[in-house]
PDB file of C-alpha atoms in Angstrom:
ATOM      1  CA  GLN G   1     -18.181   4.503   5.872  1.00  0.00           C
ATOM      2  CA  VAL G   2     -16.028   2.272   4.275  1.00  0.00           C
ATOM      3  CA  GLN G   3     -14.128  -0.349   6.669  1.00  0.00           C
ATOM      4  CA  LEU G   4     -11.902  -2.930   6.686  1.00  0.00           C
ATOM      5  CA  VAL G   5     -11.619  -5.139   8.701  1.00  0.00           C
ATOM      6  CA  GLN G   6      -9.307  -7.992   9.119  1.00  0.00           C
ATOM      7  CA  SER G   7      -8.914 -11.122  11.545  1.00  0.00           C
ATOM      8  CA  GLY G   8      -6.188 -11.417  14.439  1.00  0.00           C
ATOM      9  CA  ALA G   9      -2.297 -12.387  14.695  1.00  0.00           C
ATOM     10  CA  GLU G  10      -0.918 -15.680  13.880  1.00  0.00           C
ATOM     11  CA  VAL G  11       1.606 -17.704  14.656  1.00  0.00           C
ATOM     12  CA  LYS G  12       2.439 -20.573  12.357  1.00  0.00           C
ATOM     13  CA  LYS G  13       5.469 -22.769  11.721  1.00  0.00           C
ATOM     14  CA  PRO G  14       7.926 -22.759   9.026  1.00  0.00           C
ATOM     15  CA  GLY G  15       6.111 -24.675   5.863  1.00  0.00           C
ATOM     16  CA  ALA G  16       2.614 -24.407   7.131  1.00  0.00           C
ATOM     17  CA  SER G  17      -0.706 -22.382   5.868  1.00  0.00           C
ATOM     18  CA  VAL G  18      -2.481 -18.692   7.294  1.00  0.00           C
ATOM     19  CA  LYS G  19      -5.127 -17.807   5.941  1.00  0.00           C
ATOM     20  CA  VAL G  20      -5.922 -13.913   6.594  1.00  0.00           C
ATOM     21  CA  SER G  21      -9.672 -12.603   6.323  1.00  0.00           C
ATOM     22  CA  CYS G  22     -10.841  -9.314   5.577  1.00  0.00           C
ATOM     23  CA  LYS G  23     -13.869  -8.184   5.714  1.00  0.00           C
ATOM     24  CA  ALA G  24     -15.937  -4.970   3.961  1.00  0.00           C
ATOM     25  CA  SER G  25     -18.564  -2.301   4.888  1.00  0.00           C
ATOM     26  CA  GLY G  26     -19.875   0.815   3.535  1.00  0.00           C
ATOM     27  CA  TYR G  27     -19.682   0.215   0.412  1.00  0.00           C
ATOM     28  CA  SER G  28     -21.098  -2.312  -2.943  1.00  0.00           C
ATOM     29  CA  PHE G  29     -17.970  -5.000  -2.419  1.00  0.00           C
ATOM     30  CA  THR G  30     -18.124  -6.467  -5.842  1.00  0.00           C
ATOM     31  CA  THR G  31     -17.507  -3.068  -7.088  1.00  0.00           C
ATOM     32  CA  TYR G  32     -13.919  -2.867  -5.389  1.00  0.00           C
ATOM     33  CA  GLY G  33     -11.335  -4.787  -5.877  1.00  0.00           C
ATOM     34  CA  ILE G  34      -8.795  -6.019  -2.150  1.00  0.00           C
ATOM     35  CA  SER G  35      -5.271  -5.466  -3.196  1.00  0.00           C
ATOM     36  CA  TRP G  36      -2.615  -7.276  -0.466  1.00  0.00           C
ATOM     37  CA  VAL G  37      -0.029  -5.726   0.970  1.00  0.00           C
ATOM     38  CA  ARG G  38       2.536  -6.979   3.672  1.00  0.00           C
ATOM     39  CA  GLN G  39       5.617  -5.564   5.720  1.00  0.00           C
ATOM     40  CA  ALA G  40       7.830  -7.978   6.808  1.00  0.00           C
ATOM     41  CA  PRO G  41       9.564  -6.158  10.622  1.00  0.00           C
ATOM     42  CA  GLY G  42      11.559  -2.495  10.505  1.00  0.00           C
ATOM     43  CA  GLN G  43      11.254  -3.171   6.073  1.00  0.00           C
ATOM     44  CA  GLY G  44       8.785  -1.055   3.331  1.00  0.00           C
ATOM     45  CA  LEU G  45       5.420  -2.204   1.940  1.00  0.00           C
ATOM     46  CA  GLU G  46       5.414  -4.731  -0.333  1.00  0.00           C
ATOM     47  CA  TRP G  47       2.583  -5.212  -2.855  1.00  0.00           C
ATOM     48  CA  MET G  48       1.588  -9.191  -2.748  1.00  0.00           C
ATOM     49  CA  GLY G  49      -1.724  -9.525  -4.968  1.00  0.00           C
ATOM     50  CA  TRP G  50      -5.087  -7.853  -6.051  1.00  0.00           C
ATOM     51  CA  ILE G  51      -8.269  -9.398  -6.717  1.00  0.00           C
ATOM     52  CA  SER G  52     -11.367  -8.940  -8.200  1.00  0.00           C
ATOM     53  CA  ALA G  53     -14.290  -8.909  -5.630  1.00  0.00           C
ATOM     54  CA  TYR G  54     -16.180  -8.985  -9.233  1.00  0.00           C
ATOM     55  CA  ASN G  55     -15.265 -11.696 -10.736  1.00  0.00           C
ATOM     56  CA  GLY G  56     -13.064 -13.076  -8.751  1.00  0.00           C
ATOM     57  CA  ASN G  57      -9.810 -12.418 -11.233  1.00  0.00           C
ATOM     58  CA  THR G  58      -6.289 -12.409  -9.486  1.00  0.00           C
ATOM     59  CA  ASN G  59      -2.715 -10.549 -10.381  1.00  0.00           C
ATOM     60  CA  TYR G  60       0.188 -12.127  -8.336  1.00  0.00           C
ATOM     61  CA  ALA G  61       3.047 -10.688  -7.235  1.00  0.00           C
ATOM     62  CA  GLN G  62       5.397 -12.865  -9.605  1.00  0.00           C
ATOM     63  CA  GLU G  63       7.524 -13.195  -5.857  1.00  0.00           C
ATOM     64  CA  LEU G  64       5.071 -14.640  -4.707  1.00  0.00           C
ATOM     65  CA  GLN G  65       2.908 -16.943  -7.697  1.00  0.00           C
ATOM     66  CA  GLY G  66       2.542 -20.569  -6.878  1.00  0.00           C
ATOM     67  CA  ARG G  67       2.141 -19.558  -3.266  1.00  0.00           C
ATOM     68  CA  VAL G  68      -0.509 -17.002  -2.546  1.00  0.00           C
ATOM     69  CA  THR G  69      -4.308 -17.461  -3.067  1.00  0.00           C
ATOM     70  CA  MET G  70      -6.650 -14.705  -2.425  1.00  0.00           C
ATOM     71  CA  THR G  71      -9.936 -15.540  -2.799  1.00  0.00           C
ATOM     72  CA  THR G  72     -13.298 -13.818  -1.958  1.00  0.00           C
ATOM     73  CA  ASP G  73     -17.220 -14.515  -0.373  1.00  0.00           C
ATOM     74  CA  THR G  74     -19.469 -12.023  -1.954  1.00  0.00           C
ATOM     75  CA  SER G  75     -21.767 -13.714  -0.138  1.00  0.00           C
ATOM     76  CA  THR G  76     -20.265 -12.533   3.593  1.00  0.00           C
ATOM     77  CA  SER G  77     -17.985  -9.555   1.871  1.00  0.00           C
ATOM     78  CA  THR G  78     -15.266 -11.173   2.986  1.00  0.00           C
ATOM     79  CA  ALA G  79     -12.172 -11.494   1.394  1.00  0.00           C
ATOM     80  CA  TYR G  80      -9.471 -13.826   2.161  1.00  0.00           C
ATOM     81  CA  MET G  81      -5.131 -14.074   1.157  1.00  0.00           C
ATOM     82  CA  GLU G  82      -3.957 -17.701   1.907  1.00  0.00           C
ATOM     83  CA  LEU G  83      -0.016 -17.886   1.828  1.00  0.00           C
ATOM     84  CA  ARG G  84       1.213 -21.481   1.744  1.00  0.00           C
ATOM     85  CA  SER G  85       4.758 -23.271   2.310  1.00  0.00           C
ATOM     86  CA  LEU G  86       5.391 -20.429   5.178  1.00  0.00           C
ATOM     87  CA  ARG G  87       8.744 -18.708   5.643  1.00  0.00           C
ATOM     88  CA  SER G  88      10.065 -17.370   8.802  1.00  0.00           C
ATOM     89  CA  ASP G  89      11.140 -14.309   6.049  1.00  0.00           C
ATOM     90  CA  ASP G  90       6.958 -14.462   5.610  1.00  0.00           C
ATOM     91  CA  THR G  91       6.703 -13.167   9.212  1.00  0.00           C
ATOM     92  CA  ALA G  92       4.956  -9.730   8.724  1.00  0.00           C
ATOM     93  CA  VAL G  93       2.471  -7.549   8.823  1.00  0.00           C
ATOM     94  CA  TYR G  94      -0.513  -8.606   6.309  1.00  0.00           C
ATOM     95  CA  TYR G  95      -2.873  -5.455   4.656  1.00  0.00           C
ATOM     96  CA  CYS G  96      -6.051  -5.656   2.598  1.00  0.00           C
ATOM     97  CA  ALA G  97      -6.282  -2.333   0.964  1.00  0.00           C
ATOM     98  CA  ARG G  98      -8.721  -1.117  -1.175  1.00  0.00           C
ATOM     99  CA  LYS G  99      -8.374   1.508  -4.371  1.00  0.00           C
ATOM    100  CA  ARG G 100      -9.516   5.281  -3.435  1.00  0.00           C
ATOM    101  CA  SER G 101     -12.297   5.096  -6.778  1.00  0.00           C
ATOM    102  CA  ASP G 102     -12.745   3.989  -9.969  1.00  0.00           C
ATOM    103  CA  TYR G 103      -9.458   4.308 -11.063  1.00  0.00           C
ATOM    104  CA  ASP G 104      -6.917   1.586 -10.453  1.00  0.00           C
ATOM    105  CA  TYR G 105      -4.058   4.877 -10.788  1.00  0.00           C
ATOM    106  CA  GLU G 106      -5.703   6.520  -8.365  1.00  0.00           C
ATOM    107  CA  GLY G 107      -4.044   4.233  -5.589  1.00  0.00           C
ATOM    108  CA  LEU G 108      -5.151   2.599  -2.286  1.00  0.00           C
ATOM    109  CA  GLY G 109      -7.765   4.456  -0.179  1.00  0.00           C
ATOM    110  CA  TYR G 110      -8.566   2.460   2.340  1.00  0.00           C
ATOM    111  CA  TRP G 111      -6.569  -0.134   4.149  1.00  0.00           C
ATOM    112  CA  GLY G 112      -7.535  -2.980   6.639  1.00  0.00           C
ATOM    113  CA  GLN G 113      -5.770  -2.707  10.484  1.00  0.00           C
ATOM    114  CA  GLY G 114      -3.694  -5.303   9.537  1.00  0.00           C
ATOM    115  CA  THR G 115      -2.646  -8.373  10.555  1.00  0.00           C
ATOM    116  CA  LEU G 116       0.347 -10.108  12.144  1.00  0.00           C
ATOM    117  CA  VAL G 117       1.682 -13.207  10.516  1.00  0.00           C
ATOM    118  CA  THR G 118       4.672 -15.050  12.816  1.00  0.00           C
ATOM    119  CA  VAL G 119       6.063 -17.584  11.852  1.00  0.00           C
ATOM    120  CA  SER G 120       8.222 -19.125  13.919  1.00  0.00           C
ATOM    121  CA  SER G 121       9.395 -22.854  14.788  1.00  0.00           C
TER     122      SER G 121
ATOM    123  CA  ASP L   1       8.727  -4.913 -13.911  1.00  0.00           C
ATOM    124  CA  ILE L   2       8.665  -0.880 -12.942  1.00  0.00           C
ATOM    125  CA  GLN L   3      11.680  -0.026 -10.253  1.00  0.00           C
ATOM    126  CA  MET L   4      10.658   2.389  -7.855  1.00  0.00           C
ATOM    127  CA  THR L   5      13.773   4.823  -6.069  1.00  0.00           C
ATOM    128  CA  GLN L   6      13.069   7.948  -3.352  1.00  0.00           C
ATOM    129  CA  SER L   7      15.801   9.427  -1.750  1.00  0.00           C
ATOM    130  CA  PRO L   8      16.858  10.653   0.549  1.00  0.00           C
ATOM    131  CA  SER L   9      16.653   7.037   3.073  1.00  0.00           C
ATOM    132  CA  SER L  10      16.217   9.385   5.786  1.00  0.00           C
ATOM    133  CA  LEU L  11      15.931  13.089   7.079  1.00  0.00           C
ATOM    134  CA  SER L  12      15.921  14.580  10.196  1.00  0.00           C
ATOM    135  CA  ALA L  13      13.905  18.194   9.946  1.00  0.00           C
ATOM    136  CA  SER L  14      12.201  20.368  12.411  1.00  0.00           C
ATOM    137  CA  VAL L  15       8.606  21.789  13.390  1.00  0.00           C
ATOM    138  CA  GLY L  16       7.827  24.613  10.277  1.00  0.00           C
ATOM    139  CA  ASP L  17      10.942  23.366   7.791  1.00  0.00           C
ATOM    140  CA  ARG L  18       9.937  22.739   4.189  1.00  0.00           C
ATOM    141  CA  VAL L  19      10.824  18.994   3.597  1.00  0.00           C
ATOM    142  CA  THR L  20      11.786  17.518  -0.754  1.00  0.00           C
ATOM    143  CA  ILE L  21      11.363  13.986  -0.916  1.00  0.00           C
ATOM    144  CA  THR L  22      12.240  12.257  -4.329  1.00  0.00           C
ATOM    145  CA  CYS L  23      10.562   9.337  -5.991  1.00  0.00           C
ATOM    146  CA  ARG L  24      12.008   7.698  -9.193  1.00  0.00           C
ATOM    147  CA  ALA L  25      10.478   5.034 -11.435  1.00  0.00           C
ATOM    148  CA  SER L  26      12.739   2.999 -13.989  1.00  0.00           C
ATOM    149  CA  GLN L  27      10.621   3.937 -16.775  1.00  0.00           C
ATOM    150  CA  SER L  28       7.764   6.191 -17.589  1.00  0.00           C
ATOM    151  CA  ILE L  29       5.034   6.483 -15.406  1.00  0.00           C
ATOM    152  CA  SER L  30       2.925   9.410 -16.505  1.00  0.00           C
ATOM    153  CA  ASN L  31       1.802  10.464 -13.483  1.00  0.00           C
ATOM    154  CA  TYR L  32       0.415   7.135 -12.260  1.00  0.00           C
ATOM    155  CA  LEU L  33       2.300   7.984  -8.653  1.00  0.00           C
ATOM    156  CA  ASN L  34       0.755   8.200  -4.898  1.00  0.00           C
ATOM    157  CA  TRP L  35       2.227   8.508  -2.164  1.00  0.00           C
ATOM    158  CA  TYR L  36       1.727   7.287   1.394  1.00  0.00           C
ATOM    159  CA  GLN L  37       2.287   8.362   4.770  1.00  0.00           C
ATOM    160  CA  GLN L  38       2.733   5.540   7.644  1.00  0.00           C
ATOM    161  CA  LYS L  39       3.194   6.164  11.452  1.00  0.00           C
ATOM    162  CA  PRO L  40       4.629   3.370  13.710  1.00  0.00           C
ATOM    163  CA  GLY L  41       1.841   0.764  13.978  1.00  0.00           C
ATOM    164  CA  LYS L  42      -0.864   1.880  11.559  1.00  0.00           C
ATOM    165  CA  ALA L  43      -1.813   1.194   8.376  1.00  0.00           C
ATOM    166  CA  PRO L  44      -1.082   3.739   5.031  1.00  0.00           C
ATOM    167  CA  LYS L  45      -2.681   6.377   4.286  1.00  0.00           C
ATOM    168  CA  LEU L  46      -2.663   7.881   1.052  1.00  0.00           C
ATOM    169  CA  LEU L  47      -1.527  11.915   0.816  1.00  0.00           C
ATOM    170  CA  ILE L  48      -1.085  12.010  -3.456  1.00  0.00           C
ATOM    171  CA  TYR L  49      -2.808  10.236  -6.086  1.00  0.00           C
ATOM    172  CA  THR L  50      -2.080  10.676  -9.665  1.00  0.00           C
ATOM    173  CA  ALA L  51       1.173  12.343  -8.719  1.00  0.00           C
ATOM    174  CA  SER L  52      -0.404  16.209  -7.724  1.00  0.00           C
ATOM    175  CA  SER L  53      -4.011  15.383  -6.469  1.00  0.00           C
ATOM    176  CA  LEU L  54      -4.348  16.045  -2.455  1.00  0.00           C
ATOM    177  CA  GLN L  55      -6.554  13.067  -1.340  1.00  0.00           C
ATOM    178  CA  SER L  56      -9.661  14.070   0.725  1.00  0.00           C
ATOM    179  CA  GLY L  57      -8.926  15.203   4.212  1.00  0.00           C
ATOM    180  CA  VAL L  58      -5.249  15.481   3.962  1.00  0.00           C
ATOM    181  CA  PRO L  59      -3.651  19.181   4.923  1.00  0.00           C
ATOM    182  CA  SER L  60      -3.019  21.241   1.769  1.00  0.00           C
ATOM    183  CA  ARG L  61       0.768  21.973   3.191  1.00  0.00           C
ATOM    184  CA  PHE L  62       0.798  18.410   1.429  1.00  0.00           C
ATOM    185  CA  SER L  63       1.894  18.729  -2.153  1.00  0.00           C
ATOM    186  CA  GLY L  64       2.771  16.354  -5.249  1.00  0.00           C
ATOM    187  CA  SER L  65       5.005  17.156  -8.164  1.00  0.00           C
ATOM    188  CA  GLY L  66       6.534  15.332 -11.867  1.00  0.00           C
ATOM    189  CA  SER L  67       5.378  13.082 -14.526  1.00  0.00           C
ATOM    190  CA  GLY L  68       7.240  10.874 -16.738  1.00  0.00           C
ATOM    191  CA  THR L  69      10.087   8.767 -14.457  1.00  0.00           C
ATOM    192  CA  ASP L  70      10.931  12.564 -11.712  1.00  0.00           C
ATOM    193  CA  PHE L  71       8.037  13.075  -8.761  1.00  0.00           C
ATOM    194  CA  THR L  72       8.301  14.696  -5.549  1.00  0.00           C
ATOM    195  CA  LEU L  73       6.531  14.904  -2.510  1.00  0.00           C
ATOM    196  CA  THR L  74       7.061  18.425  -0.677  1.00  0.00           C
ATOM    197  CA  ILE L  75       5.372  19.414   3.181  1.00  0.00           C
ATOM    198  CA  ASN L  76       5.460  23.069   3.557  1.00  0.00           C
ATOM    199  CA  SER L  77       5.883  23.962   7.420  1.00  0.00           C
ATOM    200  CA  LEU L  78       6.023  20.410   8.955  1.00  0.00           C
ATOM    201  CA  GLN L  79       4.036  20.048  11.704  1.00  0.00           C
ATOM    202  CA  PRO L  80       4.629  17.683  14.282  1.00  0.00           C
ATOM    203  CA  GLU L  81       2.702  14.927  13.350  1.00  0.00           C
ATOM    204  CA  ASP L  82       4.369  15.065   9.625  1.00  0.00           C
ATOM    205  CA  PHE L  83       7.647  12.796  11.426  1.00  0.00           C
ATOM    206  CA  ALA L  84       6.858   9.749  10.267  1.00  0.00           C
ATOM    207  CA  THR L  85       7.512   6.818   6.729  1.00  0.00           C
ATOM    208  CA  TYR L  86       6.393   8.164   3.469  1.00  0.00           C
ATOM    209  CA  TYR L  87       6.228   5.701   0.300  1.00  0.00           C
ATOM    210  CA  CYS L  88       5.849   6.551  -3.412  1.00  0.00           C
ATOM    211  CA  GLN L  89       3.977   3.716  -4.975  1.00  0.00           C
ATOM    212  CA  GLN L  90       3.398   3.387  -8.935  1.00  0.00           C
ATOM    213  CA  SER L  91       0.459   2.766 -10.517  1.00  0.00           C
ATOM    214  CA  TYR L  92       0.865   2.611 -14.494  1.00  0.00           C
ATOM    215  CA  ARG L  93       0.661  -0.923 -14.259  1.00  0.00           C
ATOM    216  CA  THR L  94      -2.240  -2.157 -12.818  1.00  0.00           C
ATOM    217  CA  PRO L  95      -2.552  -5.162 -13.049  1.00  0.00           C
ATOM    218  CA  PRO L  96       0.066  -6.185 -12.279  1.00  0.00           C
ATOM    219  CA  GLY L  97       1.667  -4.449  -9.560  1.00  0.00           C
ATOM    220  CA  PHE L  98       1.131  -1.283  -7.260  1.00  0.00           C
ATOM    221  CA  THR L  99       5.386  -1.307  -6.614  1.00  0.00           C
ATOM    222  CA  PHE L 100       6.303   1.142  -3.617  1.00  0.00           C
ATOM    223  CA  GLY L 101       9.413   3.159  -3.508  1.00  0.00           C
ATOM    224  CA  PRO L 102      11.959   1.467  -0.402  1.00  0.00           C
ATOM    225  CA  GLY L 103      10.432   4.882   2.185  1.00  0.00           C
ATOM    226  CA  THR L 104      11.936   7.663   3.145  1.00  0.00           C
ATOM    227  CA  LYS L 105      11.374   8.366   7.332  1.00  0.00           C
ATOM    228  CA  VAL L 106      11.444  11.971   8.632  1.00  0.00           C
ATOM    229  CA  ASP L 107      12.464  12.428  11.801  1.00  0.00           C
ATOM    230  CA  ILE L 108      13.143  15.273  14.411  1.00  0.00           C
ATOM    231  CA  LYS L 109      16.591  17.807  14.687  1.00  0.00           C
TER     232      LYS L 109
END
């Protein structure tokens, strides 16, 4: 079965960087892209961006451009999301997710368990 | 960019009630609209995709409808496990973005 297992919680100081991993199993990793979604405490869901596991193409939310980098390691079926120049409002649970089918428009059917990133001095 | 709104932002209902949540897009998105359920401390769960298709394993009391800019999620005969927050999401422009609505919290009356 499809599983996405994320790395553990992180505590970072303002201005630092964080890199969250998402290890996929149960399917051919390069067939589907990985999206990243975050959720600040008590807030809604924010789509951060997407990476193709096939060719590494990316598309980032405009508000995160320049601070976020998404990569994949096909040898380990792992996706990574790095966020730089962290601010207190980057404190959130970060999720990786995969679309439910071959069609992008059919939504995100598989989710990781989430990684809490806390930014605090 | 496509903006998504939801109404109401929260509602109180009783077990057995019929609940309707509305989602509106700032421009036409055809039927490229998905619905998710999220419980506290858990990842979101896909309920409905392309406006009206039920995700595998989701109870049939959940249904979706709409096209263009206006969409609804209906829960028939609300069950105790349905108390959660519900989000709509547009998938019209993919990439770049899977914009989410702000959410609707359904709690117990």
